[in-house]
Amino acid sequence: MRVVANLNVCQGHARCEDLCPEVFSTDPIEGKVVIDQPEFPPELEEKVRIAVRNCPEGALRIARGGKL
Amino acid sequence: MTLIFEPLAPDHVPPELIVDFDFFKIPQDVTDPVQIWHGLADAGAPPIFYTPRNGGHWVFLRYADIVEGYRNHEMFSTRGAQIPPIEPFPVLQPNGVDPPEHDVFRKILAPMFTPLAVRRMTEGLQRRAESLISGFAGQGQCDFIADYAAKFPTATFLELFGLPEERLPEFLRIANVFFRSTDPDIRAANLLEIYAVLEELFREKERNPQSDIATTVLQARDADGKPFPWQDIINCGFLLFVAGLDTVTNTMAYVWRYLATTPDARQKFRDRLDDPAAFLLAIEELMRINAVSNIYRRVTHDCEYKGVQFRKNDRVILPNTVANRDGAIFPDPQTIDLDRKVNNHVTFGVGPHRCIGSHLAKREIMISLQEWLRQIPDFELAEDQDALSVFGGSVMGFESLKLRW
């Protein structure tokens, strides 16, 4: 599974980084999300899902089979 | 029965959407200013209503509408949105302008407020918290606001701007007048004083550039490589001064008042002192339940929105506390659940103008609470608390919060 971000929508709340630092970090210049591990392992699925659901801008999505 | 208001609402507002509501006025028996907002829907106020108070403005009461108000800057502008209207009002960079103009100063400030940049400030914040708290921990009591919650963010501002700590009393004094005075003459003189201080500060940074926010703003260049207009630079300094002081102070007052009256919660935070992730999750819930800001917008053109007629220059208020306790979004919204898993609160706003200092604000509060609980693990409200004076407005809070331990 893959997680993708819509950077036009991301405003740098960084809730994803707080909740799942294994997969998400924040760009040190623009302050927007960086997905360090787009193809995250199954053991992180729950954490990634929580992070995605906590994005106040709805900027994150989990994609299956490479599609959005 | 016809209700007569003075002043009357304008004629594009139908009578059924008019509610007599003054967000500056807190009734004597109300001990928490937030409550005036939460009583509205229960009293039958429509989800979008108009009040003729404070120059007349709309109020949004649904999470979805409040979020739309933040995101749709083409309809709800941040420019000249003060309630009651203040004209002329300085155009604060970047918060007082809309995209794409907004992006210019936002990009200058962004690198200084990222999570990484804020993590680098941790040691300084920690030292300051420790020294302030140890100053009164042995006394068994304090006025939390005067002794801590006002000083901490103001001292942080001084450090960000590369100013010496000796200037803390001076900045505390001008900030206190700015945030608390209601006398128009005193307010006007205070604004001149703040601008004079900023002018002097930026002139000094021009002569002696350092590695601080003031210097960075000063040295920023536009797309053509030219410096920004002096007034924009000063107004950006002004924004940074007003944005991070009162909001943090009052949020802390709410948080400490809650902890002083809730032994369970104190225990839960003490249990998490060595678990930063769990501590942060619980802080996030305190951010949701203690949203102190009510944000202004101005309608840009005549239009119909959700069946309501808006006219150009109508003011709109977005009460974050209302959005954060909308039962359509938050299960059991009035309950403080320190383990709440999904928490899309709007305490820092959403959309392009989201509070750029949110990571710093949260870290200031988190470090303060960790240090407080290490030095003062248990505390309660002091007995002489009942004269607790509270205030409403764009930032809500308490004048004083006496604690003892």
mmCIF file of N, CA and C in Angstrom, chain B residues 82-174:
data_model
loop_
_atom_site.group_PDB
_atom_site.id
_atom_site.type_symbol
_atom_site.label_atom_id
_atom_site.label_comp_id
_atom_site.label_asym_id
_atom_site.label_seq_id
_atom_site.Cartn_x
_atom_site.Cartn_y
_atom_site.Cartn_z
ATOM 1 N N GLN B 82 -11.652 43.387 10.568
ATOM 2 C CA GLN B 82 -11.823 43.600 12.013
ATOM 3 C C GLN B 82 -13.291 43.757 12.423
ATOM 4 N N ILE B 83 -13.613 43.232 13.590
ATOM 5 C CA ILE B 83 -14.936 43.392 14.193
ATOM 6 C C ILE B 83 -14.747 43.946 15.609
ATOM 7 N N PRO B 84 -15.354 45.096 15.972
ATOM 8 C CA PRO B 84 -16.033 46.019 15.059
ATOM 9 C C PRO B 84 -15.045 46.602 14.054
ATOM 10 N N PRO B 85 -15.561 47.103 12.911
ATOM 11 C CA PRO B 85 -14.658 47.587 11.873
ATOM 12 C C PRO B 85 -13.708 48.668 12.394
ATOM 13 N N ILE B 86 -12.425 48.568 12.032
ATOM 14 C CA ILE B 86 -11.430 49.596 12.372
ATOM 15 C C ILE B 86 -10.833 50.036 11.041
ATOM 16 N N GLU B 87 -11.055 51.284 10.669
ATOM 17 C CA GLU B 87 -10.511 51.745 9.401
ATOM 18 C C GLU B 87 -9.884 53.123 9.573
ATOM 19 N N PRO B 88 -8.675 53.356 9.106
ATOM 20 C CA PRO B 88 -7.851 52.329 8.456
ATOM 21 C C PRO B 88 -7.193 51.416 9.487
ATOM 22 N N PHE B 89 -6.885 50.196 9.076
ATOM 23 C CA PHE B 89 -6.179 49.243 9.934
ATOM 24 C C PHE B 89 -4.932 48.789 9.164
ATOM 25 N N PRO B 90 -3.788 48.661 9.869
ATOM 26 C CA PRO B 90 -2.589 48.256 9.128
ATOM 27 C C PRO B 90 -2.787 46.906 8.425
ATOM 28 N N VAL B 91 -2.250 46.786 7.212
ATOM 29 C CA VAL B 91 -2.332 45.516 6.480
ATOM 30 C C VAL B 91 -1.205 44.625 6.991
ATOM 31 N N LEU B 92 -1.569 43.699 7.859
ATOM 32 C CA LEU B 92 -0.540 42.883 8.507
ATOM 33 C C LEU B 92 -0.032 41.817 7.550
ATOM 34 N N GLN B 93 1.274 41.789 7.391
ATOM 35 C CA GLN B 93 1.896 40.757 6.557
ATOM 36 C C GLN B 93 2.282 39.561 7.403
ATOM 37 N N PRO B 94 1.983 38.324 6.982
ATOM 38 C CA PRO B 94 1.194 37.979 5.805
ATOM 39 C C PRO B 94 -0.280 37.734 6.134
ATOM 40 N N ASN B 95 -0.636 37.819 7.402
ATOM 41 C CA ASN B 95 -1.951 37.327 7.807
ATOM 42 C C ASN B 95 -3.111 38.179 7.300
ATOM 43 N N GLY B 96 -2.834 39.459 7.038
ATOM 44 C CA GLY B 96 -3.904 40.366 6.643
ATOM 45 C C GLY B 96 -4.158 40.416 5.150
ATOM 46 N N VAL B 97 -3.464 39.590 4.375
ATOM 47 C CA VAL B 97 -3.689 39.565 2.927
ATOM 48 C C VAL B 97 -3.992 38.137 2.484
ATOM 49 N N ASP B 98 -4.630 38.012 1.338
ATOM 50 C CA ASP B 98 -5.044 36.707 0.835
ATOM 51 C C ASP B 98 -4.063 36.188 -0.221
ATOM 52 N N PRO B 99 -4.113 34.871 -0.485
ATOM 53 C CA PRO B 99 -3.285 34.334 -1.575
ATOM 54 C C PRO B 99 -3.704 34.982 -2.900
ATOM 55 N N PRO B 100 -2.805 35.160 -3.869
ATOM 56 C CA PRO B 100 -1.398 34.728 -3.819
ATOM 57 C C PRO B 100 -0.474 35.707 -3.076
ATOM 58 N N GLU B 101 -0.938 36.933 -2.811
ATOM 59 C CA GLU B 101 -0.093 37.928 -2.133
ATOM 60 C C GLU B 101 0.407 37.388 -0.782
ATOM 61 N N HIS B 102 -0.486 36.648 -0.117
ATOM 62 C CA HIS B 102 -0.189 36.089 1.197
ATOM 63 C C HIS B 102 1.046 35.188 1.189
ATOM 64 N N ASP B 103 1.246 34.481 0.055
ATOM 65 C CA ASP B 103 2.309 33.472 0.007
ATOM 66 C C ASP B 103 3.703 34.094 0.121
ATOM 67 N N VAL B 104 3.831 35.381 -0.237
ATOM 68 C CA VAL B 104 5.159 36.001 -0.292
ATOM 69 C C VAL B 104 5.794 36.053 1.104
ATOM 70 N N PHE B 105 5.119 36.696 2.057
ATOM 71 C CA PHE B 105 5.674 36.776 3.419
ATOM 72 C C PHE B 105 5.558 35.452 4.156
ATOM 73 N N ARG B 106 4.523 34.694 3.825
ATOM 74 C CA ARG B 106 4.372 33.372 4.446
ATOM 75 C C ARG B 106 5.623 32.529 4.194
ATOM 76 N N LYS B 107 6.120 32.600 2.952
ATOM 77 C CA LYS B 107 7.299 31.791 2.590
ATOM 78 C C LYS B 107 8.557 32.275 3.303
ATOM 79 N N ILE B 108 8.607 33.581 3.594
ATOM 80 C CA ILE B 108 9.767 34.108 4.331
ATOM 81 C C ILE B 108 9.769 33.541 5.756
ATOM 82 N N LEU B 109 8.578 33.492 6.358
ATOM 83 C CA LEU B 109 8.488 33.065 7.757
ATOM 84 C C LEU B 109 8.520 31.548 7.919
ATOM 85 N N ALA B 110 8.015 30.831 6.910
ATOM 86 C CA ALA B 110 7.800 29.380 7.056
ATOM 87 C C ALA B 110 9.000 28.610 7.623
ATOM 88 N N PRO B 111 10.213 28.814 7.076
ATOM 89 C CA PRO B 111 11.327 27.979 7.573
ATOM 90 C C PRO B 111 11.616 28.165 9.067
ATOM 91 N N MET B 112 11.198 29.299 9.622
ATOM 92 C CA MET B 112 11.508 29.555 11.041
ATOM 93 C C MET B 112 10.494 28.937 11.987
ATOM 94 N N PHE B 113 9.412 28.391 11.428
ATOM 95 C CA PHE B 113 8.356 27.834 12.283
ATOM 96 C C PHE B 113 8.021 26.383 11.952
ATOM 97 N N THR B 114 8.879 25.713 11.177
ATOM 98 C CA THR B 114 8.624 24.296 10.873
ATOM 99 C C THR B 114 8.833 23.465 12.142
ATOM 100 N N PRO B 115 8.327 22.238 12.148
ATOM 101 C CA PRO B 115 8.570 21.381 13.320
ATOM 102 C C PRO B 115 10.054 21.245 13.646
ATOM 103 N N LEU B 116 10.885 21.144 12.604
ATOM 104 C CA LEU B 116 12.326 21.000 12.845
ATOM 105 C C LEU B 116 12.892 22.257 13.509
ATOM 106 N N ALA B 117 12.534 23.432 12.966
ATOM 107 C CA ALA B 117 13.028 24.687 13.536
ATOM 108 C C ALA B 117 12.585 24.819 14.996
ATOM 109 N N VAL B 118 11.363 24.408 15.276
ATOM 110 C CA VAL B 118 10.836 24.514 16.638
ATOM 111 C C VAL B 118 11.528 23.502 17.564
ATOM 112 N N ARG B 119 11.809 22.308 17.044
ATOM 113 C CA ARG B 119 12.534 21.320 17.875
ATOM 114 C C ARG B 119 13.888 21.874 18.299
ATOM 115 N N ARG B 120 14.492 22.669 17.410
ATOM 116 C CA ARG B 120 15.796 23.267 17.744
ATOM 117 C C ARG B 120 15.684 24.309 18.849
ATOM 118 N N MET B 121 14.474 24.799 19.098
ATOM 119 C CA MET B 121 14.292 25.796 20.163
ATOM 120 C C MET B 121 14.047 25.125 21.516
ATOM 121 N N THR B 122 13.911 23.790 21.510
ATOM 122 C CA THR B 122 13.470 23.076 22.705
ATOM 123 C C THR B 122 14.298 23.405 23.943
ATOM 124 N N GLU B 123 15.623 23.391 23.767
ATOM 125 C CA GLU B 123 16.486 23.588 24.921
ATOM 126 C C GLU B 123 16.265 24.957 25.582
ATOM 127 N N GLY B 124 16.169 25.978 24.747
ATOM 128 C CA GLY B 124 15.937 27.335 25.260
ATOM 129 C C GLY B 124 14.602 27.434 25.974
ATOM 130 N N LEU B 125 13.562 26.829 25.388
ATOM 131 C CA LEU B 125 12.235 26.863 26.002
ATOM 132 C C LEU B 125 12.261 26.148 27.348
ATOM 133 N N GLN B 126 12.945 25.012 27.345
ATOM 134 C CA GLN B 126 13.054 24.192 28.554
ATOM 135 C C GLN B 126 13.737 24.972 29.688
ATOM 136 N N ARG B 127 14.836 25.643 29.325
ATOM 137 C CA ARG B 127 15.573 26.434 30.320
ATOM 138 C C ARG B 127 14.694 27.542 30.896
ATOM 139 N N ARG B 128 13.964 28.210 29.994
ATOM 140 C CA ARG B 128 13.138 29.330 30.439
ATOM 141 C C ARG B 128 12.014 28.851 31.352
ATOM 142 N N ALA B 129 11.372 27.747 30.973
ATOM 143 C CA ALA B 129 10.285 27.207 31.784
ATOM 144 C C ALA B 129 10.807 26.838 33.170
ATOM 145 N N GLU B 130 11.936 26.159 33.178
ATOM 146 C CA GLU B 130 12.523 25.698 34.435
ATOM 147 C C GLU B 130 12.835 26.889 35.352
ATOM 148 N N SER B 131 13.415 27.922 34.776
ATOM 149 C CA SER B 131 13.830 29.046 35.633
ATOM 150 C C SER B 131 12.615 29.836 36.128
ATOM 151 N N LEU B 132 11.627 30.051 35.268
ATOM 152 C CA LEU B 132 10.426 30.776 35.712
ATOM 153 C C LEU B 132 9.701 30.004 36.818
ATOM 154 N N ILE B 133 9.512 28.698 36.612
ATOM 155 C CA ILE B 133 8.736 27.909 37.577
ATOM 156 C C ILE B 133 9.498 27.778 38.903
ATOM 157 N N SER B 134 10.823 27.592 38.812
ATOM 158 C CA SER B 134 11.567 27.439 40.076
ATOM 159 C C SER B 134 11.548 28.741 40.885
ATOM 160 N N GLY B 135 11.248 29.871 40.217
ATOM 161 C CA GLY B 135 11.155 31.153 40.922
ATOM 162 C C GLY B 135 10.019 31.209 41.935
ATOM 163 N N PHE B 136 8.946 30.414 41.697
ATOM 164 C CA PHE B 136 7.826 30.475 42.647
ATOM 165 C C PHE B 136 7.397 29.108 43.187
ATOM 166 N N ALA B 137 8.033 28.023 42.715
ATOM 167 C CA ALA B 137 7.594 26.680 43.126
ATOM 168 C C ALA B 137 7.626 26.525 44.640
ATOM 169 N N GLY B 138 8.620 27.186 45.302
ATOM 170 C CA GLY B 138 8.756 27.050 46.747
ATOM 171 C C GLY B 138 7.740 27.855 47.537
ATOM 172 N N GLN B 139 7.013 28.734 46.865
ATOM 173 C CA GLN B 139 6.081 29.616 47.581
ATOM 174 C C GLN B 139 4.720 28.981 47.846
ATOM 175 N N GLY B 140 4.437 27.879 47.151
ATOM 176 C CA GLY B 140 3.165 27.191 47.389
ATOM 177 C C GLY B 140 1.971 27.833 46.718
ATOM 178 N N GLN B 141 2.188 28.931 46.025
ATOM 179 C CA GLN B 141 1.074 29.568 45.316
ATOM 180 C C GLN B 141 1.602 30.543 44.268
ATOM 181 N N CYS B 142 0.743 30.891 43.332
ATOM 182 C CA CYS B 142 1.107 31.925 42.360
ATOM 183 C C CYS B 142 -0.149 32.404 41.655
ATOM 184 N N ASP B 143 -0.023 33.542 40.976
ATOM 185 C CA ASP B 143 -1.045 33.884 40.002
ATOM 186 C C ASP B 143 -0.504 33.395 38.675
ATOM 187 N N PHE B 144 -1.073 32.311 38.202
ATOM 188 C CA PHE B 144 -0.514 31.608 37.056
ATOM 189 C C PHE B 144 -0.323 32.526 35.851
ATOM 190 N N ILE B 145 -1.252 33.465 35.653
ATOM 191 C CA ILE B 145 -1.164 34.306 34.459
ATOM 192 C C ILE B 145 -0.033 35.329 34.604
ATOM 193 N N ALA B 146 -0.045 36.093 35.689
ATOM 194 C CA ALA B 146 0.987 37.125 35.848
ATOM 195 C C ALA B 146 2.374 36.506 36.028
ATOM 196 N N ASP B 147 2.446 35.406 36.802
ATOM 197 C CA ASP B 147 3.752 34.846 37.152
ATOM 198 C C ASP B 147 4.325 33.920 36.083
ATOM 199 N N TYR B 148 3.464 33.380 35.234
ATOM 200 C CA TYR B 148 3.993 32.444 34.250
ATOM 201 C C TYR B 148 3.444 32.630 32.837
ATOM 202 N N ALA B 149 2.118 32.475 32.670
ATOM 203 C CA ALA B 149 1.555 32.344 31.316
ATOM 204 C C ALA B 149 1.726 33.593 30.459
ATOM 205 N N ALA B 150 1.840 34.768 31.087
ATOM 206 C CA ALA B 150 2.098 35.982 30.303
ATOM 207 C C ALA B 150 3.588 36.127 30.002
ATOM 208 N N LYS B 151 4.422 35.740 30.987
ATOM 209 C CA LYS B 151 5.865 35.934 30.826
ATOM 210 C C LYS B 151 6.484 34.990 29.792
ATOM 211 N N PHE B 152 6.042 33.747 29.815
ATOM 212 C CA PHE B 152 6.722 32.723 29.005
ATOM 213 C C PHE B 152 6.686 33.035 27.503
ATOM 214 N N PRO B 153 5.490 33.259 26.909
ATOM 215 C CA PRO B 153 5.500 33.552 25.466
ATOM 216 C C PRO B 153 6.140 34.894 25.124
ATOM 217 N N THR B 154 6.067 35.869 26.020
ATOM 218 C CA THR B 154 6.689 37.173 25.738
ATOM 219 C C THR B 154 8.213 37.016 25.731
ATOM 220 N N ALA B 155 8.740 36.253 26.688
ATOM 221 C CA ALA B 155 10.183 35.997 26.713
ATOM 222 C C ALA B 155 10.609 35.216 25.463
ATOM 223 N N THR B 156 9.747 34.311 24.999
ATOM 224 C CA THR B 156 10.048 33.555 23.776
ATOM 225 C C THR B 156 10.114 34.500 22.575
ATOM 226 N N PHE B 157 9.168 35.454 22.528
ATOM 227 C CA PHE B 157 9.179 36.453 21.454
ATOM 228 C C PHE B 157 10.502 37.228 21.468
ATOM 229 N N LEU B 158 10.938 37.654 22.648
ATOM 230 C CA LEU B 158 12.189 38.410 22.756
ATOM 231 C C LEU B 158 13.353 37.603 22.178
ATOM 232 N N GLU B 159 13.371 36.314 22.499
ATOM 233 C CA GLU B 159 14.478 35.494 22.025
ATOM 234 C C GLU B 159 14.445 35.357 20.500
ATOM 235 N N LEU B 160 13.241 35.107 19.957
ATOM 236 C CA LEU B 160 13.110 34.970 18.495
ATOM 237 C C LEU B 160 13.569 36.236 17.785
ATOM 238 N N PHE B 161 13.339 37.382 18.426
ATOM 239 C CA PHE B 161 13.693 38.654 17.814
ATOM 240 C C PHE B 161 15.089 39.119 18.211
ATOM 241 N N GLY B 162 15.814 38.261 18.926
ATOM 242 C CA GLY B 162 17.179 38.612 19.288
ATOM 243 C C GLY B 162 17.260 39.778 20.247
ATOM 244 N N LEU B 163 16.267 39.898 21.141
ATOM 245 C CA LEU B 163 16.274 40.990 22.112
ATOM 246 C C LEU B 163 16.667 40.461 23.484
ATOM 247 N N PRO B 164 17.334 41.289 24.290
ATOM 248 C CA PRO B 164 17.787 40.813 25.596
ATOM 249 C C PRO B 164 16.627 40.636 26.582
ATOM 250 N N GLU B 165 16.803 39.689 27.505
ATOM 251 C CA GLU B 165 15.752 39.361 28.465
ATOM 252 C C GLU B 165 15.406 40.537 29.375
ATOM 253 N N GLU B 166 16.375 41.484 29.528
ATOM 254 C CA GLU B 166 16.104 42.652 30.383
ATOM 255 C C GLU B 166 14.912 43.459 29.892
ATOM 256 N N ARG B 167 14.556 43.280 28.637
ATOM 257 C CA ARG B 167 13.449 44.087 28.123
ATOM 258 C C ARG B 167 12.085 43.441 28.386
ATOM 259 N N LEU B 168 12.092 42.318 29.112
ATOM 260 C CA LEU B 168 10.830 41.624 29.379
ATOM 261 C C LEU B 168 9.772 42.515 30.051
ATOM 262 N N PRO B 169 10.119 43.260 31.136
ATOM 263 C CA PRO B 169 9.080 44.083 31.779
ATOM 264 C C PRO B 169 8.458 45.088 30.820
ATOM 265 N N GLU B 170 9.299 45.705 29.990
ATOM 266 C CA GLU B 170 8.803 46.693 29.019
ATOM 267 C C GLU B 170 7.818 46.041 28.037
ATOM 268 N N PHE B 171 8.177 44.867 27.507
ATOM 269 C CA PHE B 171 7.301 44.199 26.542
ATOM 270 C C PHE B 171 6.039 43.668 27.208
ATOM 271 N N LEU B 172 6.170 43.198 28.456
ATOM 272 C CA LEU B 172 4.981 42.739 29.184
ATOM 273 C C LEU B 172 3.997 43.892 29.351
ATOM 274 N N ARG B 173 4.548 45.069 29.655
ATOM 275 C CA ARG B 173 3.696 46.228 29.888
ATOM 276 C C ARG B 173 2.969 46.632 28.599
ATOM 277 N N ILE B 174 3.711 46.760 27.467
ATOM 278 C CA ILE B 174 3.017 47.213 26.252
ATOM 279 C C ILE B 174 2.058 46.147 25.729
#
